[in-house]
CSV table of C-alpha atoms in Angstrom, one decimal:
chain,number,residue,atom,x,y,z
A,1,MET,CA,-0.2,-0.5,-0.4
A,2,ASN,CA,1.4,3.4,-1.3
A,3,ARG,CA,1.0,6.8,0.7
A,4,ARG,CA,-1.6,7.8,-1.4
A,5,THR,CA,-3.5,5.0,-1.0
A,6,ALA,CA,-3.0,4.6,3.0
A,7,LEU,CA,-3.7,8.8,3.1
A,8,PHE,CA,-7.4,8.3,1.8
A,9,SER,CA,-7.9,5.3,3.7
A,10,THR,CA,-6.9,7.2,6.7
A,11,MET,CA,-10.2,9.7,5.6
A,12,MET,CA,-12.7,7.1,4.7
A,13,LEU,CA,-12.2,5.4,8.0
A,14,GLY,CA,-12.7,9.3,10.2
A,15,GLY,CA,-15.9,10.4,8.0
A,16,LEU,CA,-17.9,6.8,9.0
A,17,ILE,CA,-16.3,6.4,12.6
A,18,GLY,CA,-18.6,8.3,15.6
A,19,ARG,CA,-17.6,11.3,17.3
A,20,ALA,CA,-17.6,9.0,21.2
A,21,ALA,CA,-15.7,6.8,19.1
A,22,ARG,CA,-12.5,9.5,18.6
A,23,GLY,CA,-12.6,9.7,22.6
A,24,GLN,CA,-14.4,13.8,21.6
A,25,ASP,CA,-17.2,13.2,23.4
A,26,ARG,CA,-17.2,15.7,26.4
A,27,ARG,CA,-18.9,13.0,29.4
A,28,SER,CA,-16.3,10.8,29.1
A,29,SER,CA,-13.4,13.7,30.5
A,30,GLY,CA,-15.5,13.5,33.5
A,31,PHE,CA,-16.8,17.2,32.9
A,32,ARG,CA,-20.1,18.0,32.1
A,33,PRO,CA,-21.9,21.5,31.0
A,34,ALA,CA,-23.9,23.0,33.4
A,35,GLN,CA,-26.9,22.9,31.6
A,36,GLU,CA,-26.6,19.5,31.5
A,37,MET,CA,-25.9,18.6,35.2
A,38,VAL,CA,-29.6,20.7,35.7
A,39,ASP,CA,-31.2,17.6,33.3
A,40,GLU,CA,-29.3,14.8,35.7
A,41,PRO,CA,-31.6,12.9,37.3
A,42,GLY,CA,-30.9,12.3,41.0
A,43,LEU,CA,-29.1,15.9,41.0
A,44,ASP,CA,-30.8,19.3,42.9
A,45,PRO,CA,-30.7,22.4,40.3
A,46,ASP,CA,-30.9,24.7,43.4
A,47,LEU,CA,-27.4,23.7,43.9
A,48,LEU,CA,-26.3,25.6,40.7
A,49,GLY,CA,-28.5,28.2,41.9
A,50,ILE,CA,-31.4,27.5,38.8
A,51,GLY,CA,-34.5,27.4,40.8
A,52,THR,CA,-36.0,29.4,43.9
A,53,ASP,CA,-33.5,31.3,45.2
A,54,PRO,CA,-33.5,32.0,49.0
A,55,LEU,CA,-31.9,35.6,48.5
A,56,ALA,CA,-35.3,36.9,46.6
A,57,PRO,CA,-37.4,39.0,46.3
A,58,GLU,CA,-34.2,41.5,46.2
A,59,ILE,CA,-32.3,38.6,43.1
A,60,GLY,CA,-34.7,39.2,39.9
A,61,ARG,CA,-34.1,37.5,36.3
A,62,ARG,CA,-35.3,38.4,33.0
A,63,GLY,CA,-36.1,36.1,30.5
A,64,GLY,CA,-33.2,34.7,28.6
A,65,SER,CA,-30.8,35.0,31.2
A,66,ASP,CA,-30.0,31.2,32.6
A,67,PRO,CA,-26.9,31.5,34.6
A,68,ALA,CA,-26.2,27.9,33.3
A,69,GLU,CA,-25.2,29.2,30.1
A,70,ASP,CA,-22.5,30.5,31.8
A,71,LEU,CA,-20.7,28.1,34.0
A,72,PRO,CA,-18.2,26.5,33.0
A,73,PHE,CA,-17.1,23.1,33.1
A,74,THR,CA,-16.7,21.7,36.9
A,75,PRO,CA,-17.9,17.9,38.5
A,76,PRO,CA,-21.3,17.7,40.3
A,77,SER,CA,-19.5,16.5,43.5
A,78,GLN,CA,-17.4,19.5,43.5
A,79,ILE,CA,-20.4,22.2,43.7
A,80,LYS,CA,-21.8,20.1,45.7
A,81,GLN,CA,-19.0,19.5,48.3
A,82,GLN,CA,-18.3,23.4,48.2
A,83,GLY,CA,-22.2,24.9,48.5
A,84,LEU,CA,-21.2,26.9,45.1
A,85,GLY,CA,-24.2,28.3,43.8
A,86,TRP,CA,-26.1,32.1,41.1
A,87,GLY,CA,-27.0,35.1,42.6
A,88,ILE,CA,-28.5,37.5,40.2
A,89,PHE,CA,-29.7,40.6,40.7
A,90,ASN,CA,-32.0,42.6,39.3
A,91,ILE,CA,-29.7,46.4,38.6
A,92,ALA,CA,-31.2,47.9,36.5
A,93,PRO,CA,-33.2,51.1,38.6
A,94,TYR,CA,-30.4,52.2,39.7
A,95,THR,CA,-28.3,51.7,36.3
A,96,ALA,CA,-31.7,53.8,34.9
A,97,LEU,CA,-30.2,57.3,37.1
A,98,PRO,CA,-29.0,60.4,36.6
A,99,HIS,CA,-25.4,59.4,36.0
A,100,SER,CA,-23.0,62.1,35.3
A,101,ARG,CA,-21.7,62.0,31.8
A,102,ASP,CA,-18.1,60.9,33.0
A,103,THR,CA,-19.9,57.6,34.1
A,104,ALA,CA,-19.6,55.9,31.1
A,105,LYS,CA,-20.4,52.4,33.3
A,106,PRO,CA,-22.2,53.4,36.3
A,107,GLU,CA,-22.8,49.3,36.6
A,108,THR,CA,-19.2,49.2,37.1
A,109,ALA,CA,-19.2,50.6,41.0
A,110,LEU,CA,-20.8,47.8,42.3
A,111,ILE,CA,-18.3,45.4,41.5
A,112,GLU,CA,-16.0,47.5,43.3
A,113,TRP,CA,-18.1,48.0,46.3
A,114,VAL,CA,-18.5,44.2,46.3
A,115,PHE,CA,-14.3,43.9,46.7
A,116,ARG,CA,-14.1,46.2,49.0
A,117,HIS,CA,-17.5,44.5,51.3
A,118,THR,CA,-15.8,41.2,50.1
A,119,GLY,CA,-11.9,41.5,49.9
A,120,SER,CA,-10.5,40.6,46.0
A,121,ASP,CA,-8.8,36.9,47.1
A,122,ILE,CA,-11.9,34.9,47.4
A,123,TRP,CA,-12.3,35.9,43.9
A,124,HIS,CA,-9.4,34.5,43.0
A,125,GLY,CA,-9.0,31.1,45.1
A,126,GLU,CA,-9.7,27.3,44.7
A,127,ASP,CA,-13.4,27.8,44.5
A,128,LEU,CA,-15.0,28.6,41.3
A,129,ALA,CA,-16.3,32.2,41.5
A,130,VAL,CA,-17.9,34.2,38.7
A,131,LEU,CA,-18.4,38.1,39.3
A,132,SER,CA,-19.9,40.2,36.4
A,133,ALA,CA,-22.3,43.3,35.2
A,134,THR,CA,-24.1,44.4,32.9
A,135,SER,CA,-26.4,47.6,32.3
A,136,LYS,CA,-29.4,45.0,33.1
A,137,GLN,CA,-27.8,42.7,36.3
A,138,LEU,CA,-25.3,41.4,38.8
A,139,ARG,CA,-24.1,38.2,38.6
A,140,ALA,CA,-21.9,36.4,41.0
A,141,PHE,CA,-21.3,32.4,41.5
A,142,HIS,CA,-19.9,31.5,44.9
A,143,ARG,CA,-21.1,29.9,48.4
A,144,GLU,CA,-23.6,30.7,50.0
A,145,GLU,CA,-22.3,33.0,52.5
A,146,VAL,CA,-20.1,35.3,50.1
A,147,ILE,CA,-23.5,35.1,47.7
A,148,ALA,CA,-25.4,37.1,50.9
A,149,LYS,CA,-22.2,39.5,51.4
A,150,VAL,CA,-22.6,40.6,47.2
A,151,ASN,CA,-26.7,41.1,48.6
A,152,GLU,CA,-25.6,43.5,51.0
A,153,VAL,CA,-23.5,45.4,48.5
A,154,TYR,CA,-27.0,45.1,46.1
A,155,LYS,CA,-29.2,46.0,48.7
A,156,ARG,CA,-27.0,49.7,49.6
A,157,PHE,CA,-27.4,50.6,46.1
A,158,VAL,CA,-30.7,49.2,44.8
A,159,ASP,CA,-33.0,50.2,47.8
A,160,ALA,CA,-31.2,53.2,49.6
A,161,TRP,CA,-32.6,55.9,51.6
A,162,PHE,CA,-31.3,58.8,48.6
A,163,ASP,CA,-30.2,57.9,45.2
A,164,VAL,CA,-28.5,61.0,45.6
A,165,LEU,CA,-25.6,62.9,47.7
A,166,THR,CA,-23.9,66.6,47.0
A,167,LEU,CA,-20.0,66.1,48.1
A,168,ARG,CA,-18.8,69.6,48.8
A,169,VAL,CA,-15.2,69.5,48.6
A,170,ARG,CA,-12.9,72.4,50.4
A,171,ILE,CA,-8.6,71.6,49.6
A,172,VAL,CA,-6.3,74.2,52.6
A,173,ALA,CA,-2.9,74.4,52.4
A,174,ALA,CA,-1.4,75.4,55.7
A,175,VAL,CA,2.0,77.0,56.8
A,176,ASP,CA,1.3,76.6,60.0
A,177,PRO,CA,0.1,73.2,61.7
A,178,ARG,CA,-0.7,75.2,65.5
A,179,TRP,CA,-4.1,75.5,63.9
A,180,ARG,CA,-5.2,72.8,65.9
A,181,LEU,CA,-4.7,75.2,69.1
A,182,ASP,CA,-8.1,75.4,70.2
A,183,VAL,CA,-10.0,73.1,68.5
A,184,PHE,CA,-8.4,70.0,69.0
A,185,SER,CA,-10.0,68.8,71.6
A,186,ARG,CA,-12.9,68.7,70.0
A,187,LEU,CA,-12.2,66.3,66.9
A,188,GLU,CA,-13.3,63.3,66.9
A,189,PRO,CA,-10.4,61.1,65.3
A,190,VAL,CA,-11.4,58.6,62.9
A,191,ARG,CA,-8.7,55.5,62.9
A,192,LEU,CA,-6.9,55.1,59.8
A,193,GLY,CA,-5.2,51.7,58.8
A,194,THR,CA,-1.2,50.7,59.1
A,195,GLN,CA,1.5,52.0,56.6
A,196,GLY,CA,4.2,50.1,55.2
A,197,ARG,CA,5.3,47.5,58.2
A,198,GLY,CA,2.0,47.5,60.0
A,199,GLY,CA,3.0,51.2,61.1
A,200,PRO,CA,0.5,53.6,62.0
A,201,GLN,CA,-0.6,55.8,58.4
A,202,ALA,CA,1.5,59.1,58.3
A,203,GLN,CA,-1.9,60.9,57.2
A,204,GLN,CA,-5.1,61.6,60.1
A,205,ALA,CA,-8.6,62.2,59.4
A,206,TRP,CA,-11.4,63.8,61.9
A,207,LEU,CA,-14.4,64.1,62.9
A,208,VAL,CA,-15.8,67.7,63.3
A,209,GLU,CA,-19.8,69.7,64.1
A,210,PRO,CA,-19.8,71.8,60.8
A,211,SER,CA,-20.0,74.6,63.1
A,212,THR,CA,-16.6,73.4,64.1
A,213,THR,CA,-16.0,73.3,60.6
A,214,GLU,CA,-16.6,76.8,59.6
A,215,GLN,CA,-15.5,78.9,62.5
A,216,LEU,CA,-12.1,77.3,61.5
A,217,MET,CA,-11.9,78.0,58.0
A,218,ALA,CA,-13.7,81.7,59.6
A,219,THR,CA,-10.2,81.5,61.1
A,220,MET,CA,-8.1,80.7,58.2
A,221,SER,CA,-9.5,82.9,56.0
A,222,LEU,CA,-8.5,86.4,57.9
A,223,SER,CA,-4.8,84.9,58.4
A,224,GLN,CA,-2.6,84.5,55.2
A,225,ALA,CA,-0.9,81.1,57.2
A,226,PHE,CA,-3.6,79.6,55.1
A,227,ARG,CA,-4.8,79.4,51.4
A,228,LEU,CA,-8.2,78.1,50.3
A,229,VAL,CA,-6.8,76.3,47.0
A,230,GLU,CA,-9.9,75.0,45.5
A,231,GLU,CA,-13.7,74.8,46.3
A,232,ARG,CA,-15.5,72.6,44.6
A,233,LYS,CA,-19.7,71.4,45.2
A,234,GLU,CA,-20.9,68.3,43.1
A,235,PRO,CA,-23.9,65.9,42.9
A,236,ILE,CA,-22.9,62.1,43.4
A,237,VAL,CA,-25.2,59.2,42.3
A,238,ASN,CA,-24.9,56.8,45.9
A,239,GLY,CA,-22.3,54.6,44.4
A,240,GLN,CA,-20.6,56.4,42.1
A,241,THR,CA,-16.6,58.0,41.9
A,242,LEU,CA,-16.6,62.1,42.3
A,243,SER,CA,-12.8,62.6,41.1
A,244,LEU,CA,-10.5,66.5,41.8
A,245,ARG,CA,-7.6,66.7,40.4
A,246,THR,CA,-5.9,70.4,41.3
A,247,GLY,CA,-2.4,71.7,41.1
A,248,LEU,CA,-0.1,74.4,39.2
A,249,LYS,CA,-1.0,74.6,35.6
A,250,ASP,CA,2.3,73.6,33.9
A,251,PRO,CA,4.3,70.5,35.9
A,252,ILE,CA,8.1,71.5,37.0
A,253,THR,CA,10.5,71.0,35.0
A,254,TYR,CA,14.6,69.6,35.0
A,255,ARG,CA,17.3,68.7,33.3
A,256,GLY,CA,17.2,64.9,34.5
A,257,GLY,CA,19.0,62.8,31.8
A,258,LEU,CA,21.2,62.3,28.8
A,259,ASP,CA,20.2,61.8,24.6
A,260,ARG,CA,22.6,62.2,21.9
A,261,SER,CA,21.1,64.1,19.4
A,262,ASN,CA,21.8,63.3,15.5
A,263,THR,CA,20.4,65.4,13.6
A,264,VAL,CA,23.6,67.9,14.0
A,265,GLN,CA,26.4,65.9,15.7
A,266,ILE,CA,26.7,67.6,18.7
A,267,GLY,CA,26.7,64.6,20.8
A,268,PHE,CA,25.0,64.2,24.0
A,269,GLU,CA,22.4,67.3,24.5
A,270,PRO,CA,20.3,67.6,28.5
A,271,THR,CA,16.1,66.0,28.1
A,272,VAL,CA,13.4,67.9,29.5
A,273,ASP,CA,11.4,65.5,31.7
A,274,ALA,CA,8.6,67.0,33.7
A,275,ILE,CA,7.3,66.4,37.3
A,276,GLU,CA,3.2,67.4,37.7
A,277,GLU,CA,2.3,68.8,40.8
A,278,GLY,CA,-1.2,69.1,43.1
A,279,VAL,CA,-3.8,66.9,44.9
A,280,GLU,CA,-5.3,64.0,43.1
A,281,LEU,CA,-8.6,63.0,45.2
A,282,ARG,CA,-11.1,60.6,44.0
A,283,ALA,CA,-14.2,59.8,46.7
A,284,SER,CA,-16.9,57.4,46.4
A,285,PRO,CA,-19.9,57.0,49.0
A,286,LEU,CA,-22.1,54.8,49.8
A,287,LEU,CA,-25.1,55.2,52.5
A,288,ARG,CA,-25.5,52.8,54.7
A,289,ASP,CA,-28.6,51.1,55.1
A,290,ASP,CA,-29.8,53.5,57.9
A,291,GLY,CA,-29.5,56.8,55.4
A,292,THR,CA,-27.6,58.3,58.5
A,293,SER,CA,-24.1,57.2,57.2
A,294,VAL,CA,-22.1,56.5,53.8
A,295,ASP,CA,-18.2,54.7,54.1
A,296,LEU,CA,-16.3,56.8,51.7
A,297,ALA,CA,-14.1,54.9,49.7
A,298,VAL,CA,-11.1,57.8,49.1
A,299,ASP,CA,-8.1,57.7,47.4
A,300,LEU,CA,-6.2,61.1,48.1
A,301,ARG,CA,-2.4,62.3,46.3
A,302,ALA,CA,-0.9,64.8,46.6
A,303,THR,CA,2.7,65.7,45.4
A,304,VAL,CA,4.4,68.7,45.5
A,305,VAL,CA,8.3,69.3,44.2
A,306,LYS,CA,10.7,71.1,46.6
A,307,ARG,CA,13.5,71.5,45.2
A,308,LYS,CA,16.0,70.9,42.5
A,309,HIS,CA,19.5,70.2,43.2
A,310,LEU,CA,22.3,70.7,40.6
A,311,THR,CA,24.7,68.1,39.4
A,312,ARG,CA,27.0,67.7,37.6
A,313,VAL,CA,28.5,65.2,34.6
A,314,ILE,CA,30.5,64.4,32.4
A,315,VAL,CA,29.7,63.5,28.8
A,316,PRO,CA,31.6,63.0,25.4
A,317,ARG,CA,30.7,65.6,22.7
A,318,GLN,CA,32.6,66.6,20.0
A,319,ILE,CA,31.2,70.4,20.6
A,320,GLY,CA,31.1,72.7,23.4
A,321,PRO,CA,32.0,71.8,27.1
A,322,ALA,CA,32.6,68.0,28.3
A,323,GLU,CA,30.4,68.9,31.6
A,324,MET,CA,26.9,69.4,31.5
A,325,ASP,CA,24.4,70.4,34.5
A,326,LEU,CA,21.6,68.3,35.3
A,327,ASP,CA,19.3,68.5,38.2
A,328,VAL,CA,17.6,66.0,41.2
A,329,PRO,CA,14.0,66.9,42.1
A,330,GLU,CA,13.8,66.6,45.3
A,331,VAL,CA,10.1,65.4,45.9
A,332,ALA,CA,7.5,65.1,48.7
A,333,HIS,CA,4.4,62.4,48.5
A,334,SER,CA,1.4,61.4,50.0
A,335,ARG,CA,-1.1,59.0,49.9
A,336,LEU,CA,-4.0,57.5,52.0
A,337,ASN,CA,-6.5,54.7,50.0
A,338,GLN,CA,-8.9,52.8,52.0
A,339,THR,CA,-11.8,52.8,53.1
A,340,ILE,CA,-13.6,55.2,55.7
A,341,PRO,CA,-16.4,53.5,57.5
A,342,LYS,CA,-19.8,54.6,59.0
A,343,TRP,CA,-19.2,58.0,57.9
A,344,PRO,CA,-22.0,60.4,59.5
A,345,LEU,CA,-23.8,62.9,57.2
A,346,ASP,CA,-24.0,65.6,60.0
A,347,LYS,CA,-20.5,65.7,59.9
A,348,THR,CA,-17.4,66.5,58.4
A,349,LEU,CA,-15.1,64.7,57.6
A,350,LEU,CA,-11.1,66.6,58.1
A,351,ILE,CA,-8.5,65.1,56.7
A,352,SER,CA,-4.7,66.2,56.7
A,353,ALA,CA,-2.7,64.8,54.3
A,354,GLY,CA,0.3,65.7,55.9
A,355,ILE,CA,3.3,67.8,56.0
A,356,LEU,CA,4.1,68.2,51.8
A,357,PRO,CA,6.8,71.4,52.9
A,358,GLY,CA,5.8,74.1,50.8
A,359,ILE,CA,2.6,72.5,48.3
A,360,PHE,CA,0.7,75.6,46.6
A,361,MET,CA,2.9,78.0,48.2
A,362,ASN,CA,5.4,80.1,47.3
A,363,LYS,CA,8.1,78.7,47.5
A,364,GLY,CA,11.3,81.2,47.1
A,365,GLY,CA,14.4,81.4,46.0
A,366,PRO,CA,15.9,81.2,42.0
A,367,LEU,CA,12.9,79.4,39.8
A,368,ASN,CA,10.3,79.8,42.8
A,369,LEU,CA,12.1,76.1,43.5
A,370,GLY,CA,15.7,78.0,45.9
A,371,PHE,CA,15.8,78.0,50.1
A,372,GLY,CA,13.8,80.2,51.8
A,373,GLY,CA,10.5,78.5,51.7
A,374,PRO,CA,7.6,77.5,54.0
A,375,SER,CA,9.3,73.8,55.3
A,376,GLN,CA,5.8,72.9,57.1
A,377,THR,CA,2.8,73.0,54.4
A,378,GLU,CA,0.2,71.0,55.6
A,379,LEU,CA,-2.5,69.7,53.4
A,380,LEU,CA,-6.6,69.6,54.4
A,381,VAL,CA,-8.9,68.8,52.8
A,382,VAL,CA,-12.2,69.4,53.9
A,383,LEU,CA,-15.3,67.1,53.0
A,384,ASP,CA,-18.8,67.9,53.1
A,385,LEU,CA,-21.9,65.5,52.6
A,386,GLN,CA,-25.9,66.6,51.8
A,387,SER,CA,-29.0,64.4,50.9
A,388,ASN,CA,-30.7,65.5,48.1
A,389,LEU,CA,-34.1,65.3,49.5
A,390,GLU,CA,-35.4,65.1,45.8
A,391,SER,CA,-34.3,61.5,45.0
A,392,ALA,CA,-35.1,60.8,48.3
A,393,ARG,CA,-39.2,62.2,46.7
A,394,ARG,CA,-38.4,59.5,43.6
A,395,ARG,CA,-37.3,56.6,46.3
A,396,ARG,CA,-40.5,57.0,48.7
A,397,ASP,CA,-42.8,58.0,45.3
A,398,ARG,CA,-41.8,54.6,43.4
A,399,ARG,CA,-42.5,52.7,46.5
């Protein structure tokens, strides 16, 4: 038998033998699609979350959204042993709210808050886990106790007392940290998380009565040692994120490296790099069940260039001196990134980002970056939340 005859016989044989005989039936591998497992006699459909859900009526399903269609191949014994199941949540009422133009996908906020509430590790461990969201549904596949936590977050979005909150942000640069002198006893400290190797945060936070806040801000406005850098009052849908950035109009430039210029063949020339100096704030408040307080996810970053240190380097050049001047920027940076729980709506949240020498102030010296500028400048962020009564009326009318 020549090679051509053998090849033709093999092709004919492959077309006549069934798929099961060739070892391509998925049932022979031990893994079953979820829909096939549901049809298997003796297997409880509720094990896959298909059927009456214990979390109803908060959980709703829509036509054509059978979760079994999205379940990867998994042995039934593994599902039974781990107690895995589906939770399907109707979030269409929330995504239909009047979100800002910058919010392209409001459903993303639910995913972020589920991670904050449950931790992200359990979604990337040994258990089979699914967490996804569309504009109409939040879908989760996990153990029963994890689905219950997802349900808690879901209700805080869809059943909130207010749909819209108003966040007032004031950013203050204080040259003198002694503003604490006569108000410190009236500040209620907020416990922040740890930093680095278990040490305390360099930042501080307090809850303040609104009357004390206004007294403090009035005192600051009369002193040249304080500067109100930014004040903004923005509506924000419950659970979404307000982003704010303020800083110098132009970045701080410095000569940070060398580049060989091939156009004029004169050797290396200094490159001009830049550092953006300023404050970036991301704040996401999520109402708690009682409607009187929120959990605030805050990400506060502040960067300031204290000065530029001059140094000299030797480089090969065909034209000009062999020594060139470069700058080494001295930068101070502060970041607070965590969730502050149970912030009452009737109190101000005051955050100190720590000492950032000369931030938003005249640093003095040549090019406004030399010696002699303020060395104790403290960055303060003052936050106030107000409920939107109109959104509360809309919520009450829907019920």
